[in-house]
Short mmCIF file of C-alpha atoms (C1' of nucleotides) in Angstrom, two decimals:
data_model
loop_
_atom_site.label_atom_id
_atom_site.label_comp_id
_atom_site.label_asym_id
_atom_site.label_seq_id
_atom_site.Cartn_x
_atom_site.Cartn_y
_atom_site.Cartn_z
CA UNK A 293 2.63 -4.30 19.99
CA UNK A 294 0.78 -0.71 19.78
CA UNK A 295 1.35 -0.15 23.33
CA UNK A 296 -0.85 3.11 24.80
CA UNK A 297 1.41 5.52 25.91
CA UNK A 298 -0.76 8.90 27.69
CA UNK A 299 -1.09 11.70 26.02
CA UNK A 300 -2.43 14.77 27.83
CA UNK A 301 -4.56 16.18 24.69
CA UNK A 302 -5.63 12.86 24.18
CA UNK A 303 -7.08 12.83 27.91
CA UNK A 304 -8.22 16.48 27.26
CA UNK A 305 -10.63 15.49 24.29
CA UNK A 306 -12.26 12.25 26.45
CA UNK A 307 -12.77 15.05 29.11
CA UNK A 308 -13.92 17.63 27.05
CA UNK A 309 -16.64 14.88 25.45
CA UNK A 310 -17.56 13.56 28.91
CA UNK A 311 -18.65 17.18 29.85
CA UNK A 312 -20.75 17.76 27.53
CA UNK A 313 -24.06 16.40 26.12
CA UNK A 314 -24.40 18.12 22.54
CA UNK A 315 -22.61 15.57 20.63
CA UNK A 316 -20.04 17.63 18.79
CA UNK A 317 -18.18 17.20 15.47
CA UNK A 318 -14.61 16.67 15.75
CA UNK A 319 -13.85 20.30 14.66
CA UNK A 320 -16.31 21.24 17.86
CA UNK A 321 -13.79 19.85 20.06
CA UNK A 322 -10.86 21.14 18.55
CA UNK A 323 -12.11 24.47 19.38
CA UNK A 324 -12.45 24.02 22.55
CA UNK A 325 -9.61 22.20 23.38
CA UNK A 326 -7.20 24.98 21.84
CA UNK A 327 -8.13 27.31 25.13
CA UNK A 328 -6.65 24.95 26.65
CA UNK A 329 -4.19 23.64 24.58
CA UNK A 330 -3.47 26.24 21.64
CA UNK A 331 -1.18 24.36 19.66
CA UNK A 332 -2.85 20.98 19.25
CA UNK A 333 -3.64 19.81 15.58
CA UNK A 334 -7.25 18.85 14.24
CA UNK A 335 -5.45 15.84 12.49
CA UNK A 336 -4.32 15.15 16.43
CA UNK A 337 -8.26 15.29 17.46
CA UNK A 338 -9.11 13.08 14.57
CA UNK A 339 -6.37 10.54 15.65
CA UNK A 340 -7.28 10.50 19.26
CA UNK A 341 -11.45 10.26 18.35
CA UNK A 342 -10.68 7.54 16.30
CA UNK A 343 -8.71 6.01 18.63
CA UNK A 344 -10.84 6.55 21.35
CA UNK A 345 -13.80 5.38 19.22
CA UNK A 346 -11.97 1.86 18.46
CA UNK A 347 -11.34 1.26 22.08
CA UNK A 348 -14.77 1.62 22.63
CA UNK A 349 -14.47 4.96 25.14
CA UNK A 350 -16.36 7.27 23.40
CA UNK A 351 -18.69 6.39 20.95
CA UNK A 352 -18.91 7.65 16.85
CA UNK A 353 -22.19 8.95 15.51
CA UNK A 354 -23.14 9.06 11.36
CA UNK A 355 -25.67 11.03 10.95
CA UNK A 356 -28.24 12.41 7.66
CA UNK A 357 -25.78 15.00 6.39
CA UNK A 358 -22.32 16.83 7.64
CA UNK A 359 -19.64 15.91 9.71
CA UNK A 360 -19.49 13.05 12.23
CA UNK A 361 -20.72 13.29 15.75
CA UNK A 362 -18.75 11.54 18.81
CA UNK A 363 -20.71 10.54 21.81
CA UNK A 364 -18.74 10.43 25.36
CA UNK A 365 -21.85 8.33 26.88
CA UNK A 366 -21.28 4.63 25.53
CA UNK A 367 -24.33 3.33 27.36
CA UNK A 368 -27.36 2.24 24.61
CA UNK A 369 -29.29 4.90 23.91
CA UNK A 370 -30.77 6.30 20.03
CA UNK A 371 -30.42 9.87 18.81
CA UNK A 372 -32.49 12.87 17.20
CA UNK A 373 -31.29 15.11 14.33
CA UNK A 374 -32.96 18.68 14.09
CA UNK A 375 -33.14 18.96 10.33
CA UNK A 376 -33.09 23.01 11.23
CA UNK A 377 -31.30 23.64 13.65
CA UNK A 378 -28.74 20.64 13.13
CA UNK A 379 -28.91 20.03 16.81
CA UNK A 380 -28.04 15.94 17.83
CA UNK A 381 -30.15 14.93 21.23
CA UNK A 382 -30.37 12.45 23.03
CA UNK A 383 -33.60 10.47 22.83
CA UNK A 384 -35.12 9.28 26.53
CA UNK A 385 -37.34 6.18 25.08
CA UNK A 386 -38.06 2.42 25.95
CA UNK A 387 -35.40 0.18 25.14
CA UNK A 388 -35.76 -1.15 21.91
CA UNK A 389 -32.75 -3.26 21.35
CA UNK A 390 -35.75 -6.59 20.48
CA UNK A 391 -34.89 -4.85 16.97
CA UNK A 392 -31.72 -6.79 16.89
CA UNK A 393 -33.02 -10.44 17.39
CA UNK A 394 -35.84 -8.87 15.22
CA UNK A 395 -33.14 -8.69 12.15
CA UNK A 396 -31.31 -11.78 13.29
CA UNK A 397 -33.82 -13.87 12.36
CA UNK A 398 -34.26 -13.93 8.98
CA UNK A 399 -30.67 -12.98 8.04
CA UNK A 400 -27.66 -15.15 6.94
CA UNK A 401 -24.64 -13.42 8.19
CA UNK A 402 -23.82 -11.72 12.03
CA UNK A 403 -25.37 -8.51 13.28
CA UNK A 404 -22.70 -6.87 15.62
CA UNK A 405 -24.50 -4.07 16.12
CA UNK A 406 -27.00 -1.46 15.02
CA UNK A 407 -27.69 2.17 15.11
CA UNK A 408 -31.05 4.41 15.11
CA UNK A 409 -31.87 7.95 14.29
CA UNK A 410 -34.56 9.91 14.06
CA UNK A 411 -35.17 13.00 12.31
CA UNK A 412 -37.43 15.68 12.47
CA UNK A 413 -37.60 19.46 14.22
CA UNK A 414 -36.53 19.40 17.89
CA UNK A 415 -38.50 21.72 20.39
CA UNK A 416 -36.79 24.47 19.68
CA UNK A 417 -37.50 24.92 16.01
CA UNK A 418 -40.72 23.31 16.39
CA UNK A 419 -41.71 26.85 18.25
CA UNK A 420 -40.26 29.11 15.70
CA UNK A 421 -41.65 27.29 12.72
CA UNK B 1107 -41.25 28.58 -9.96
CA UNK B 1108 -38.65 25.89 -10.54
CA UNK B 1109 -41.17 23.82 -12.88
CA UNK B 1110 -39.35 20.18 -13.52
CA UNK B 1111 -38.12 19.20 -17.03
CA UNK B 1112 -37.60 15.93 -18.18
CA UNK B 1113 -34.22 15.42 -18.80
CA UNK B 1114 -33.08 11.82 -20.18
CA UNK B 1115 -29.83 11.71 -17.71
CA UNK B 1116 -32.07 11.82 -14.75
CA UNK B 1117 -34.40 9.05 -16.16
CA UNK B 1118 -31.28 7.13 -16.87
CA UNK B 1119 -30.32 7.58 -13.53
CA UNK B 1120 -33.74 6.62 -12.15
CA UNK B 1121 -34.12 3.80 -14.36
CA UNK B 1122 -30.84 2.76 -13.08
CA UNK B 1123 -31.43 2.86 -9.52
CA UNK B 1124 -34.99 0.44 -10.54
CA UNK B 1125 -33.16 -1.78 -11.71
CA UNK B 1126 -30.56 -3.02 -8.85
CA UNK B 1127 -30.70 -4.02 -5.99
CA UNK B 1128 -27.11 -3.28 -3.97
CA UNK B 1129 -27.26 0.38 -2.80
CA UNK B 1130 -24.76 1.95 -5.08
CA UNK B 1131 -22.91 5.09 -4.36
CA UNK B 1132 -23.06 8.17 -6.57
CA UNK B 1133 -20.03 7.07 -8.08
CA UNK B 1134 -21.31 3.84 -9.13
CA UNK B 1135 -24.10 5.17 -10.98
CA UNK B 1136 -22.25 7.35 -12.71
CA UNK B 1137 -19.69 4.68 -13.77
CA UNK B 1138 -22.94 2.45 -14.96
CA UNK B 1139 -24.82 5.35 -16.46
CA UNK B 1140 -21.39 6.58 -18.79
CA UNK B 1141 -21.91 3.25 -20.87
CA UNK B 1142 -24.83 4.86 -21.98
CA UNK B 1143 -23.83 8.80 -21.84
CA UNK B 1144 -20.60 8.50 -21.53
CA UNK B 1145 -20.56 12.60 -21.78
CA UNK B 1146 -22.62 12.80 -18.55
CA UNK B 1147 -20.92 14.69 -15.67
CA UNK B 1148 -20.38 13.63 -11.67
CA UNK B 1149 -22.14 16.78 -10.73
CA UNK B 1150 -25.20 15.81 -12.81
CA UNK B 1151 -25.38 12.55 -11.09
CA UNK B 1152 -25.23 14.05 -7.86
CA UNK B 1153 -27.67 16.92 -8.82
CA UNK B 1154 -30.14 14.66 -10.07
CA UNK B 1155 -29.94 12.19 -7.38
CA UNK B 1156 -30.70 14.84 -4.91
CA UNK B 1157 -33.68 16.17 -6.95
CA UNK B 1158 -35.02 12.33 -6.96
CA UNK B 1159 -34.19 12.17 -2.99
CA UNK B 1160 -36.01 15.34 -2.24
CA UNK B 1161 -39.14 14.69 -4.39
CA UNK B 1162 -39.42 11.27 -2.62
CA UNK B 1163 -38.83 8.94 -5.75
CA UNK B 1164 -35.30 7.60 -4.11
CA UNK B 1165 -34.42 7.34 -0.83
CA UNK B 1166 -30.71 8.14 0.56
CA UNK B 1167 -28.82 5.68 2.67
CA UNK B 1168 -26.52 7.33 5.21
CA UNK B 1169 -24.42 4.44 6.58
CA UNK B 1170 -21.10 4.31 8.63
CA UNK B 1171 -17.77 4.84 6.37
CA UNK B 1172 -17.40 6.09 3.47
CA UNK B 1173 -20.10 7.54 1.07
CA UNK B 1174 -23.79 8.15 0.98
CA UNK B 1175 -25.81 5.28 -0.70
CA UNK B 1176 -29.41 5.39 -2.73
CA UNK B 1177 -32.55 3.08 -2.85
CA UNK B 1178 -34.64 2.72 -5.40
CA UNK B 1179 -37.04 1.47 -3.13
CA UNK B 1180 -38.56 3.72 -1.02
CA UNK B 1181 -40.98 1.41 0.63
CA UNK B 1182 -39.88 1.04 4.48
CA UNK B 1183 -37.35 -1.46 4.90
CA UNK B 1184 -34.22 -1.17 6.79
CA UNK B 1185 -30.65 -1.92 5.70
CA UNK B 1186 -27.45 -4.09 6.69
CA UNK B 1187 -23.89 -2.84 6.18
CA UNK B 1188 -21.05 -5.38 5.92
CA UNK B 1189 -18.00 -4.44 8.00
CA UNK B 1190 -15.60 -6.43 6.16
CA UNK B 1191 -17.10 -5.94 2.16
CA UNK B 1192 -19.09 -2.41 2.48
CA UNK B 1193 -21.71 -3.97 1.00
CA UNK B 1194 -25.52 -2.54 1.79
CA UNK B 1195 -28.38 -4.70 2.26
CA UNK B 1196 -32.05 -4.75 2.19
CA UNK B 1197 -33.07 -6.67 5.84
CA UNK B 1198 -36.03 -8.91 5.29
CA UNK B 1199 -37.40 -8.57 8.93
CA UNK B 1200 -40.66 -7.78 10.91
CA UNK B 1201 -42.42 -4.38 10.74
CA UNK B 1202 -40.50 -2.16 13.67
CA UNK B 1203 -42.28 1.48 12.88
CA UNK B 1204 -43.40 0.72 16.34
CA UNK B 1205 -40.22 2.66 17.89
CA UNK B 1206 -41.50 6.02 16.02
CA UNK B 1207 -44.28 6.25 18.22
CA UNK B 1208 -42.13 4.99 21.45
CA UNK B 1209 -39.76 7.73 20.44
CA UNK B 1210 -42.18 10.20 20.30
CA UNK B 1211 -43.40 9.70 23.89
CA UNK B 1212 -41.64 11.49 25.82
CA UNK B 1213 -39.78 14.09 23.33
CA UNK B 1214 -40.76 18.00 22.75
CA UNK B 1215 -40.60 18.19 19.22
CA UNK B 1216 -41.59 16.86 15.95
CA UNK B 1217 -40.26 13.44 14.32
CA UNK B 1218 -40.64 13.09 10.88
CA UNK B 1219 -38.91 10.00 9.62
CA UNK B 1220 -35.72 7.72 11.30
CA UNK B 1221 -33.24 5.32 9.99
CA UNK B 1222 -31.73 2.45 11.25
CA UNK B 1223 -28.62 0.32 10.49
CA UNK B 1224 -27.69 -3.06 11.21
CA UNK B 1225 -23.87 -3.67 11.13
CA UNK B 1226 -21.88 -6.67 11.15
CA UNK B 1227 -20.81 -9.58 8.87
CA UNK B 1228 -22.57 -10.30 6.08
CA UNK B 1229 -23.42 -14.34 4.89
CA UNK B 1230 -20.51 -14.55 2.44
CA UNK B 1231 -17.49 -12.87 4.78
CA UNK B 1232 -18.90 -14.79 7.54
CA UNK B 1233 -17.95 -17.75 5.78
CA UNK B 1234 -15.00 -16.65 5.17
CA UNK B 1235 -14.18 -15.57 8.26
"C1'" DG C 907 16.99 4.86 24.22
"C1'" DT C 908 13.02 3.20 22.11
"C1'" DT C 909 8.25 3.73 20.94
"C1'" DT C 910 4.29 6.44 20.67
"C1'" DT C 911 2.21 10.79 19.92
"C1'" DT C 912 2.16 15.34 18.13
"C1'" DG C 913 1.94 19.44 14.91
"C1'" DC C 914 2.07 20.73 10.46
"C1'" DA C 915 1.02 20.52 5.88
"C1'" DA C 916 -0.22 18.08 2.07
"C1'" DA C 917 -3.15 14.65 0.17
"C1'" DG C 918 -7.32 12.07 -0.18
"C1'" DT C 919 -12.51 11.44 -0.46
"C1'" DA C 920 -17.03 12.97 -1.11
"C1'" DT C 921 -19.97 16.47 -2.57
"C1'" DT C 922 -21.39 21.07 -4.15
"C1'" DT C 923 -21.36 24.99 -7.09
"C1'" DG C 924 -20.63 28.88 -10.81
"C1'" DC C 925 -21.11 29.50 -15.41
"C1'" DA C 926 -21.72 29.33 -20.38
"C1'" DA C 927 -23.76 26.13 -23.61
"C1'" DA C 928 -27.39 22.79 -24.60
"C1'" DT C 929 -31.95 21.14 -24.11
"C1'" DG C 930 -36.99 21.11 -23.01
"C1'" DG C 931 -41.51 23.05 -23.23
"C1'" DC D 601 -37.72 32.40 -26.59
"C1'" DC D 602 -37.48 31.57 -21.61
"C1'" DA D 603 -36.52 28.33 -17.89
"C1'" DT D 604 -34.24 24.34 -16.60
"C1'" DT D 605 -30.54 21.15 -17.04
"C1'" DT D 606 -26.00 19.91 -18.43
"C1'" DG D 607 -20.81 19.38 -18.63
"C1'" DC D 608 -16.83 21.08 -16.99
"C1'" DA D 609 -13.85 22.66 -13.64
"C1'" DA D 610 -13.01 24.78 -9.57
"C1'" DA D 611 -14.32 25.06 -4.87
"C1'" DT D 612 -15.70 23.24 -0.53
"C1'" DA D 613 -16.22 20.05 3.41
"C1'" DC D 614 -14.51 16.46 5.97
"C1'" DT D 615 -10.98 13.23 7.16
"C1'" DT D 616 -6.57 10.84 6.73
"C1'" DT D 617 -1.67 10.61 6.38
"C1'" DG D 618 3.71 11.26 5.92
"C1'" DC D 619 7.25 12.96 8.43
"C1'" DA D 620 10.47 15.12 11.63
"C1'" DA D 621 10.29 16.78 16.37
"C1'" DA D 622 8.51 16.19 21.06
"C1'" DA D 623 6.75 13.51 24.79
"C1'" DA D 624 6.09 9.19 27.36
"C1'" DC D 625 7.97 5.31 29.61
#
DNA sequence: GTTTTTGCAAAGTATTTGCAAATGG
DNA sequence: CCATTTGCAAATACTTTGCAAAAAC
């Protein structure tokens, strides 16, 4: 039956991801939810993102090298990797989601969905090069 | 100085990758490559398909779950990934490079390269769905 | 009271690295 | 010879998991 019971760090983490726009790594958020909540676990954060990522609250990121990102805005949107810096940004562009039908067409199977990301040097490190 | 040396475990490797088409991990090279030098390490396989990946002659596949994937060819062509059967495949589909330039736009900074991954079913667990 | 969630620690993957020996040029 | 590459093993990074106690309902 897996019924959802509340958990307060579980609300904690979708909070601390809705409040913030730098898509952090799980280990991110387990540092900041221990000022609030000192004793919670990292395998507890893990859980709860994974959780949360199934449900389809928050949303999981895999990007070019390291740790996974999670992604409180679940709207369609694509992302940038700063191969510097590390940074993960948001990208404001058209919508391009014509890429999906684009893939249908020649292929045998289902697409479900699809993700983009583009790499480069954000503005930051572009300055400091 | 770091001049290159030929070395006959990264040809093998190389050669390797050529030769199939399905994306393999790390692991499954080195698995593939031991029936010829069955004396050749993990870590070389790893090393040597970073060198490739950095001097362009392979191209790494960074996909959802699990571990990183390589390409023998590096032409620009993007890549399914079966939900159900992990396998990675090459998406026969119209010429998208389109959405570098719509990306670029309106971002401060400098994109190099992107990715993107379809995800989904692929023709033979769809059918046995 | 029963079920879910937690904290902790240990285990499980995937990948990288230090070092002495082997190989390439 | 000198520089690069290898094999091996240990180390690291990230993530998952077993289990008894705590929290939710």
């Amino acid at each position: 039956m897996a019924t959802l019971k509340y958990s307060r760090q579980r609300e904690s983490i979708k909070e601390n991801l809705m409040h913030r726009r730098d898509h952090p790594t799980a280990d991110m958020i387990y540092t900041d939810i221990r000022k609030i909540y000192p004793n919670i676990s990292l395998g507890t954060v893990y859980r709860n993102l994974a959780l949360l990522s199934d449900l389809g609250e928050i949303r999981k990121l895999t990007v070019d090298g390291g740790a996974d990102r999670f992604d409180g805005n679940i709207s369609p949107h694509n992302h940038f990797t700063c191969r510097r810096c590390g940074a993960v940004l948001d990208l404001d562009m058209e919508d391009i989601s014509r890429i999906k039908q684009s893939a249908e067409q020649r292929f045998h199977g289902v697409i479900e969905s699809y993700s983009v990301n583009f790499y480069g040097l954000c503005e930051n490190c572009t300055e400091k090069s």
